[in-house]
Amino acid sequence: IACDIESTLYLPRIEELGVMPSMRYASGPEILEHCRRMGRHFDLYRRALFQTRITALRWLEEDRRWLVETDRGDRIHARFVSMSTGPLNQAKLPGVPGLGDFAGHAFHTSRWDYDYTGGDAAGGLEKLAGKRVGIIGTGATAIQCVPHLGRWAGHLSVFQRTPSTIQPRGNRPLDPDWARGLPPGWQARRVRDFTALLGGAPVADVFDDGWTRAFKELFDLGDAAREEAAERIERNDFAVMERIRAGIAAAVRDPAAAEALKPWYGLLCKRMGFSDEYL
């Protein structure tokens, strides 16, 4: 597992903490260690409640405070409550009829069973040798899992509803000399410029990755009048997707498999995928 946004953008506060990711796209263990580093640096371990569920949240008008109750029996009074209730901490199983009756071994990728597969986050799934394995879905997670499963399993079946856009990732080590030469405030500027490029702003592209190349092509309006911009973006979108489909056709030797892996939708209908191994 790894990030698919450049590490210098994905990992917060690396300039402030004086660290630099080892790779352009950091691995899961390195991301986890950076989270722990932030916890130590900002003294969050002493102040945070992990694995704790909020059971009640009430505004006390007389006290002008929130009363927060937890499943541990805490009663916390707070001036401010910020709710960042993203859904991705809950594993969601696919609604496949009969899934609950499957007699084989099964697990969700976010709850990976290394006792069963062997190996670790870097691969080496030696206990899958000779086994028939199926993986459901071909999204951003499967793009990272499938190469390892295919390498170690006796046979791998990939169950796809809709193919992903697959483009080269080009992961590589980050140059320490480049990092040492960056001026103060470089990370905030880098985040700002990347975000601007993905919004179509005319900012110099110092990233030259799959994200910025696709979005620059998408928003290349040339001398199109304002009322023609939407139509121009639509044509550009098709051109980007044609390039992606051509790359898939060139990488996959089996023509039938290549056709099944080609995405036929607009660029932004699904999250883009990047891999040098999946296809």
mmCIF file of C-alpha atoms in Angstrom:
data_model
loop_
_atom_site.group_PDB
_atom_site.id
_atom_site.type_symbol
_atom_site.label_atom_id
_atom_site.label_comp_id
_atom_site.label_asym_id
_atom_site.label_seq_id
_atom_site.Cartn_x
_atom_site.Cartn_y
_atom_site.Cartn_z
ATOM 1 C CA ILE A 1 0.000 0.000 0.000
ATOM 2 C CA ALA A 2 1.210 3.511 -0.819
ATOM 3 C CA CYS A 3 -0.081 6.977 -1.589
ATOM 4 C CA ASP A 4 -0.811 7.943 -5.192
ATOM 5 C CA ILE A 5 -0.385 11.680 -4.580
ATOM 6 C CA GLU A 6 3.235 12.821 -4.315
ATOM 7 C CA SER A 7 4.575 12.304 -0.779
ATOM 8 C CA THR A 8 5.623 15.949 -0.392
ATOM 9 C CA LEU A 9 1.947 16.865 -0.810
ATOM 10 C CA TYR A 10 0.374 13.878 0.924
ATOM 11 C CA LEU A 11 2.370 13.963 4.160
ATOM 12 C CA PRO A 12 1.586 17.060 6.242
ATOM 13 C CA ARG A 13 4.186 19.158 8.091
ATOM 14 C CA ILE A 14 7.279 17.462 6.695
ATOM 15 C CA GLU A 15 9.028 20.821 6.315
ATOM 16 C CA GLU A 16 8.124 21.792 9.859
ATOM 17 C CA LEU A 17 9.381 18.463 11.209
ATOM 18 C CA GLY A 18 12.568 18.579 9.113
ATOM 19 C CA VAL A 19 12.017 15.238 7.376
ATOM 20 C CA MET A 20 11.719 14.121 3.769
ATOM 21 C CA PRO A 21 9.945 10.985 2.453
ATOM 22 C CA SER A 22 12.254 8.377 0.983
ATOM 23 C CA MET A 23 10.166 7.857 -2.160
ATOM 24 C CA ARG A 24 8.086 10.076 -4.433
ATOM 25 C CA TYR A 25 5.074 7.946 -3.424
ATOM 26 C CA ALA A 26 5.569 6.786 0.146
ATOM 27 C CA SER A 27 4.639 3.308 1.362
ATOM 28 C CA GLY A 28 2.031 2.621 4.017
ATOM 29 C CA PRO A 29 4.573 1.862 6.786
ATOM 30 C CA GLU A 30 6.390 5.139 6.070
ATOM 31 C CA ILE A 31 3.097 7.077 6.151
ATOM 32 C CA LEU A 32 2.191 5.396 9.454
ATOM 33 C CA GLU A 33 5.552 6.313 10.954
ATOM 34 C CA HIS A 34 5.057 9.938 9.862
ATOM 35 C CA CYS A 35 1.678 10.000 11.612
ATOM 36 C CA ARG A 36 3.391 8.731 14.767
ATOM 37 C CA ARG A 37 6.108 11.352 14.341
ATOM 38 C CA MET A 38 3.465 14.094 14.243
ATOM 39 C CA GLY A 39 1.818 12.587 17.315
ATOM 40 C CA ARG A 40 5.082 12.800 19.239
ATOM 41 C CA HIS A 41 6.087 16.227 17.926
ATOM 42 C CA PHE A 42 2.745 17.914 18.684
ATOM 43 C CA ASP A 43 2.173 15.992 21.938
ATOM 44 C CA LEU A 44 -1.011 14.454 20.544
ATOM 45 C CA TYR A 45 -0.666 11.121 22.338
ATOM 46 C CA ARG A 46 -1.207 12.774 25.714
ATOM 47 C CA ARG A 47 -4.171 14.784 24.414
ATOM 48 C CA ALA A 48 -5.936 12.314 22.092
ATOM 49 C CA LEU A 49 -8.430 9.523 22.716
ATOM 50 C CA PHE A 50 -7.883 6.708 20.232
ATOM 51 C CA GLN A 51 -10.405 3.914 19.532
ATOM 52 C CA THR A 52 -13.091 5.989 21.258
ATOM 53 C CA ARG A 53 -16.641 6.527 20.026
ATOM 54 C CA ILE A 54 -18.726 9.659 20.680
ATOM 55 C CA THR A 55 -22.075 8.536 22.087
ATOM 56 C CA ALA A 56 -23.686 11.939 22.760
ATOM 57 C CA LEU A 57 -23.121 15.570 21.832
ATOM 58 C CA ARG A 58 -25.271 18.256 23.486
ATOM 59 C CA TRP A 59 -25.084 22.044 23.600
ATOM 60 C CA LEU A 60 -25.417 23.449 27.149
ATOM 61 C CA GLU A 61 -26.855 26.925 26.659
ATOM 62 C CA GLU A 62 -26.276 28.068 30.237
ATOM 63 C CA ASP A 63 -22.603 27.007 30.196
ATOM 64 C CA ARG A 64 -22.057 28.001 26.560
ATOM 65 C CA ARG A 65 -20.258 24.710 26.127
ATOM 66 C CA TRP A 66 -20.666 21.403 24.315
ATOM 67 C CA LEU A 67 -21.012 18.291 26.431
ATOM 68 C CA VAL A 68 -19.347 15.346 24.719
ATOM 69 C CA GLU A 69 -19.888 11.837 26.078
ATOM 70 C CA THR A 70 -17.957 8.750 24.961
ATOM 71 C CA ASP A 71 -18.265 4.986 25.151
ATOM 72 C CA ARG A 72 -15.499 5.041 27.785
ATOM 73 C CA GLY A 73 -17.640 7.097 30.159
ATOM 74 C CA ASP A 74 -15.895 10.423 29.473
ATOM 75 C CA ARG A 75 -17.835 13.689 29.891
ATOM 76 C CA ILE A 76 -15.914 16.436 28.116
ATOM 77 C CA HIS A 77 -16.886 20.126 28.094
ATOM 78 C CA ALA A 78 -15.660 21.973 25.010
ATOM 79 C CA ARG A 79 -16.008 25.437 23.495
ATOM 80 C CA PHE A 80 -15.628 24.070 19.984
ATOM 81 C CA VAL A 81 -16.342 20.737 18.304
ATOM 82 C CA SER A 82 -15.015 19.999 14.829
ATOM 83 C CA MET A 83 -16.532 16.948 13.181
ATOM 84 C CA SER A 84 -14.453 15.267 10.476
ATOM 85 C CA THR A 85 -16.695 12.249 10.035
ATOM 86 C CA GLY A 86 -15.162 10.712 6.937
ATOM 87 C CA PRO A 87 -16.645 7.288 6.105
ATOM 88 C CA LEU A 88 -13.448 5.482 5.132
ATOM 89 C CA ASN A 89 -12.710 4.137 8.623
ATOM 90 C CA GLN A 90 -15.561 1.655 8.157
ATOM 91 C CA ALA A 91 -14.889 -1.331 5.910
ATOM 92 C CA LYS A 92 -17.705 -1.771 3.364
ATOM 93 C CA LEU A 93 -18.343 -5.201 1.924
ATOM 94 C CA PRO A 94 -19.699 -5.464 -1.628
ATOM 95 C CA GLY A 95 -23.392 -6.321 -1.912
ATOM 96 C CA VAL A 96 -22.821 -9.584 -3.744
ATOM 97 C CA PRO A 97 -25.632 -12.137 -3.231
ATOM 98 C CA GLY A 98 -24.361 -15.178 -1.341
ATOM 99 C CA LEU A 99 -21.227 -13.455 -0.042
ATOM 100 C CA GLY A 100 -22.138 -14.362 3.533
ATOM 101 C CA ASP A 101 -22.391 -18.035 2.573
ATOM 102 C CA PHE A 102 -18.894 -18.227 1.056
ATOM 103 C CA ALA A 103 -17.173 -21.183 2.717
ATOM 104 C CA GLY A 104 -13.600 -20.166 1.915
ATOM 105 C CA HIS A 105 -11.344 -17.761 3.766
ATOM 106 C CA ALA A 106 -12.258 -14.105 3.164
ATOM 107 C CA PHE A 107 -11.216 -10.698 4.466
ATOM 108 C CA HIS A 108 -11.479 -7.021 3.562
ATOM 109 C CA THR A 109 -8.318 -5.422 2.216
ATOM 110 C CA SER A 110 -8.381 -2.811 5.003
ATOM 111 C CA ARG A 111 -8.276 -5.699 7.513
ATOM 112 C CA TRP A 112 -5.586 -7.704 5.717
ATOM 113 C CA ASP A 113 -4.988 -11.165 7.208
ATOM 114 C CA TYR A 114 -1.216 -11.611 7.070
ATOM 115 C CA ASP A 115 -1.520 -14.744 9.217
ATOM 116 C CA TYR A 116 -3.299 -16.308 6.248
ATOM 117 C CA THR A 117 -1.328 -14.775 3.343
ATOM 118 C CA GLY A 118 2.098 -14.420 4.901
ATOM 119 C CA GLY A 119 4.276 -11.435 4.076
ATOM 120 C CA ASP A 120 3.772 -7.828 5.071
ATOM 121 C CA ALA A 121 2.846 -4.448 3.558
ATOM 122 C CA ALA A 122 5.720 -4.814 1.060
ATOM 123 C CA GLY A 123 4.457 -8.136 -0.310
ATOM 124 C CA GLY A 124 5.983 -11.589 0.064
ATOM 125 C CA LEU A 125 2.609 -13.360 0.356
ATOM 126 C CA GLU A 126 4.217 -16.815 0.347
ATOM 127 C CA LYS A 127 1.322 -18.608 2.092
ATOM 128 C CA LEU A 128 -0.865 -18.038 -0.991
ATOM 129 C CA ALA A 129 1.297 -20.382 -3.084
ATOM 130 C CA GLY A 130 -0.914 -22.922 -4.834
ATOM 131 C CA LYS A 131 -4.158 -21.266 -3.689
ATOM 132 C CA ARG A 132 -7.004 -19.994 -5.869
ATOM 133 C CA VAL A 133 -7.629 -16.370 -4.896
ATOM 134 C CA GLY A 134 -10.334 -13.927 -5.935
ATOM 135 C CA ILE A 135 -10.369 -10.161 -5.433
ATOM 136 C CA ILE A 136 -13.561 -8.149 -5.861
ATOM 137 C CA GLY A 137 -13.188 -4.716 -7.403
ATOM 138 C CA THR A 138 -10.639 -2.880 -9.525
ATOM 139 C CA GLY A 139 -10.366 0.477 -7.778
ATOM 140 C CA ALA A 140 -7.359 2.245 -6.275
ATOM 141 C CA THR A 141 -6.852 -0.461 -3.635
ATOM 142 C CA ALA A 142 -7.012 -3.395 -6.045
ATOM 143 C CA ILE A 143 -4.544 -1.661 -8.360
ATOM 144 C CA GLN A 144 -1.994 -1.959 -5.565
ATOM 145 C CA CYS A 145 -2.992 -5.446 -4.348
ATOM 146 C CA VAL A 146 -3.392 -7.300 -7.646
ATOM 147 C CA PRO A 147 0.304 -7.348 -8.677
ATOM 148 C CA HIS A 148 1.277 -8.957 -5.336
ATOM 149 C CA LEU A 149 -1.638 -11.402 -5.361
ATOM 150 C CA GLY A 150 -0.926 -12.364 -8.952
ATOM 151 C CA ARG A 151 2.747 -12.930 -8.145
ATOM 152 C CA TRP A 152 2.148 -15.243 -5.174
ATOM 153 C CA ALA A 153 -1.207 -16.983 -5.660
ATOM 154 C CA GLY A 154 -1.526 -20.205 -7.627
ATOM 155 C CA HIS A 155 -4.355 -18.573 -9.594
ATOM 156 C CA LEU A 156 -5.909 -15.123 -9.272
ATOM 157 C CA SER A 157 -9.390 -14.125 -10.481
ATOM 158 C CA VAL A 158 -10.115 -10.392 -10.593
ATOM 159 C CA PHE A 159 -13.830 -9.523 -10.478
ATOM 160 C CA GLN A 160 -14.379 -6.188 -12.202
ATOM 161 C CA ARG A 161 -17.537 -4.123 -12.508
ATOM 162 C CA THR A 162 -15.998 -1.024 -14.108
ATOM 163 C CA PRO A 163 -12.330 -0.692 -15.136
ATOM 164 C CA SER A 164 -10.109 2.027 -13.712
ATOM 165 C CA THR A 165 -8.031 4.531 -15.625
ATOM 166 C CA ILE A 166 -4.491 3.139 -15.349
ATOM 167 C CA GLN A 167 -1.513 5.362 -16.051
ATOM 168 C CA PRO A 168 2.202 4.911 -15.308
ATOM 169 C CA ARG A 169 3.204 5.886 -11.773
ATOM 170 C CA GLY A 170 6.974 6.181 -12.076
ATOM 171 C CA ASN A 171 7.828 5.902 -8.393
ATOM 172 C CA ARG A 172 11.432 6.710 -7.512
ATOM 173 C CA PRO A 173 13.604 7.737 -4.547
ATOM 174 C CA LEU A 174 13.562 11.437 -3.658
ATOM 175 C CA ASP A 175 16.914 13.136 -4.108
ATOM 176 C CA PRO A 176 18.300 14.374 -0.732
ATOM 177 C CA ASP A 177 20.282 17.117 -2.513
ATOM 178 C CA TRP A 178 17.045 18.420 -4.064
ATOM 179 C CA ALA A 179 15.419 18.456 -0.650
ATOM 180 C CA ARG A 180 18.299 20.347 0.979
ATOM 181 C CA GLY A 181 18.116 23.082 -1.657
ATOM 182 C CA LEU A 182 14.448 23.945 -1.109
ATOM 183 C CA PRO A 183 13.684 27.449 0.227
ATOM 184 C CA PRO A 184 11.650 28.040 3.430
ATOM 185 C CA GLY A 185 7.908 27.646 2.907
ATOM 186 C CA TRP A 186 8.422 25.263 0.004
ATOM 187 C CA GLN A 187 5.822 22.684 1.092
ATOM 188 C CA ALA A 188 2.950 25.167 1.414
ATOM 189 C CA ARG A 189 3.814 26.602 -2.017
ATOM 190 C CA ARG A 190 4.012 23.124 -3.499
ATOM 191 C CA VAL A 191 0.578 22.190 -2.142
ATOM 192 C CA ARG A 192 -0.873 25.486 -3.410
ATOM 193 C CA ASP A 193 0.596 25.069 -6.901
ATOM 194 C CA PHE A 194 -0.545 21.458 -7.219
ATOM 195 C CA THR A 195 -4.080 22.384 -6.186
ATOM 196 C CA ALA A 196 -4.073 25.300 -8.626
ATOM 197 C CA LEU A 197 -2.945 23.082 -11.506
ATOM 198 C CA LEU A 198 -5.778 20.648 -10.832
ATOM 199 C CA GLY A 199 -8.173 23.594 -10.993
ATOM 200 C CA GLY A 200 -6.919 24.687 -14.409
ATOM 201 C CA ALA A 201 -4.866 27.680 -13.242
ATOM 202 C CA PRO A 202 -1.892 28.700 -15.440
ATOM 203 C CA VAL A 203 0.790 27.694 -12.930
ATOM 204 C CA ALA A 204 4.214 26.320 -13.854
ATOM 205 C CA ASP A 205 4.142 22.531 -13.582
ATOM 206 C CA VAL A 206 7.116 21.478 -11.452
ATOM 207 C CA PHE A 207 5.480 18.089 -10.749
ATOM 208 C CA ASP A 208 5.068 16.569 -14.221
ATOM 209 C CA ASP A 209 3.139 13.596 -12.863
ATOM 210 C CA GLY A 210 0.039 11.763 -14.049
ATOM 211 C CA TRP A 211 -2.292 14.132 -12.207
ATOM 212 C CA THR A 212 -0.906 17.407 -13.534
ATOM 213 C CA ARG A 213 -0.382 16.124 -17.084
ATOM 214 C CA ALA A 214 -3.995 14.954 -17.319
ATOM 215 C CA PHE A 215 -5.456 18.151 -15.856
ATOM 216 C CA LYS A 216 -3.301 20.444 -17.998
ATOM 217 C CA GLU A 217 -4.504 18.582 -21.061
ATOM 218 C CA LEU A 218 -8.081 18.719 -19.801
ATOM 219 C CA PHE A 219 -8.013 22.502 -19.260
ATOM 220 C CA ASP A 220 -6.033 23.395 -22.386
ATOM 221 C CA LEU A 221 -8.558 25.859 -23.819
ATOM 222 C CA GLY A 222 -6.247 27.634 -26.243
ATOM 223 C CA ASP A 223 -8.063 30.639 -27.711
ATOM 224 C CA ALA A 224 -11.546 29.181 -27.136
ATOM 225 C CA ALA A 225 -14.179 31.769 -26.261
ATOM 226 C CA ARG A 226 -15.813 31.539 -22.849
ATOM 227 C CA GLU A 227 -19.019 30.055 -24.250
ATOM 228 C CA GLU A 228 -16.967 27.386 -26.053
ATOM 229 C CA ALA A 229 -14.940 26.354 -22.991
ATOM 230 C CA ALA A 230 -17.245 23.533 -21.864
ATOM 231 C CA GLU A 231 -17.248 21.934 -25.306
ATOM 232 C CA ARG A 232 -13.458 22.262 -25.536
ATOM 233 C CA ILE A 233 -13.019 20.590 -22.132
ATOM 234 C CA GLU A 234 -15.314 17.771 -23.284
ATOM 235 C CA ARG A 235 -13.120 17.177 -26.344
ATOM 236 C CA ASN A 236 -9.959 17.363 -24.250
ATOM 237 C CA ASP A 237 -11.453 14.875 -21.805
ATOM 238 C CA PHE A 238 -12.041 12.405 -24.634
ATOM 239 C CA ALA A 239 -8.469 12.916 -25.880
ATOM 240 C CA VAL A 240 -7.018 12.191 -22.426
ATOM 241 C CA MET A 241 -9.113 9.044 -22.099
ATOM 242 C CA GLU A 242 -8.095 7.948 -25.610
ATOM 243 C CA ARG A 243 -4.452 8.295 -24.548
ATOM 244 C CA ILE A 244 -5.114 6.200 -21.441
ATOM 245 C CA ARG A 245 -6.954 3.544 -23.452
ATOM 246 C CA ALA A 246 -4.099 3.416 -25.974
ATOM 247 C CA GLY A 247 -1.625 2.918 -23.130
ATOM 248 C CA ILE A 248 -3.671 -0.009 -21.833
ATOM 249 C CA ALA A 249 -3.819 -1.573 -25.295
ATOM 250 C CA ALA A 250 -0.041 -1.252 -25.614
ATOM 251 C CA ALA A 251 0.672 -2.765 -22.192
ATOM 252 C CA VAL A 252 -1.722 -5.763 -22.238
ATOM 253 C CA ARG A 253 -0.764 -8.498 -24.684
ATOM 254 C CA ASP A 254 -4.158 -10.257 -24.707
ATOM 255 C CA PRO A 255 -6.451 -8.114 -26.922
ATOM 256 C CA ALA A 256 -9.632 -9.356 -25.181
ATOM 257 C CA ALA A 257 -8.228 -8.546 -21.747
ATOM 258 C CA ALA A 258 -7.069 -5.151 -22.989
ATOM 259 C CA GLU A 259 -10.569 -4.320 -24.234
ATOM 260 C CA ALA A 260 -12.078 -5.359 -20.895
ATOM 261 C CA LEU A 261 -9.619 -3.096 -19.049
ATOM 262 C CA LYS A 262 -10.319 0.037 -21.114
ATOM 263 C CA PRO A 263 -12.390 2.670 -19.256
ATOM 264 C CA TRP A 264 -15.197 4.221 -21.311
ATOM 265 C CA TYR A 265 -16.244 7.225 -19.245
ATOM 266 C CA GLY A 266 -15.101 10.768 -18.557
ATOM 267 C CA LEU A 267 -11.777 11.372 -16.839
ATOM 268 C CA LEU A 268 -13.264 12.658 -13.589
ATOM 269 C CA CYS A 269 -16.035 10.050 -13.255
ATOM 270 C CA LYS A 270 -13.697 7.907 -11.110
ATOM 271 C CA ARG A 271 -10.453 8.439 -9.254
ATOM 272 C CA MET A 272 -7.495 8.057 -11.587
ATOM 273 C CA GLY A 273 -5.225 5.072 -10.961
ATOM 274 C CA PHE A 274 -1.451 4.870 -11.285
ATOM 275 C CA SER A 275 0.641 1.725 -11.420
ATOM 276 C CA ASP A 276 3.707 0.369 -13.194
ATOM 277 C CA GLU A 277 2.715 -3.254 -12.468
ATOM 278 C CA TYR A 278 -1.076 -3.669 -12.504
ATOM 279 C CA LEU A 279 -1.641 -4.045 -16.243
#
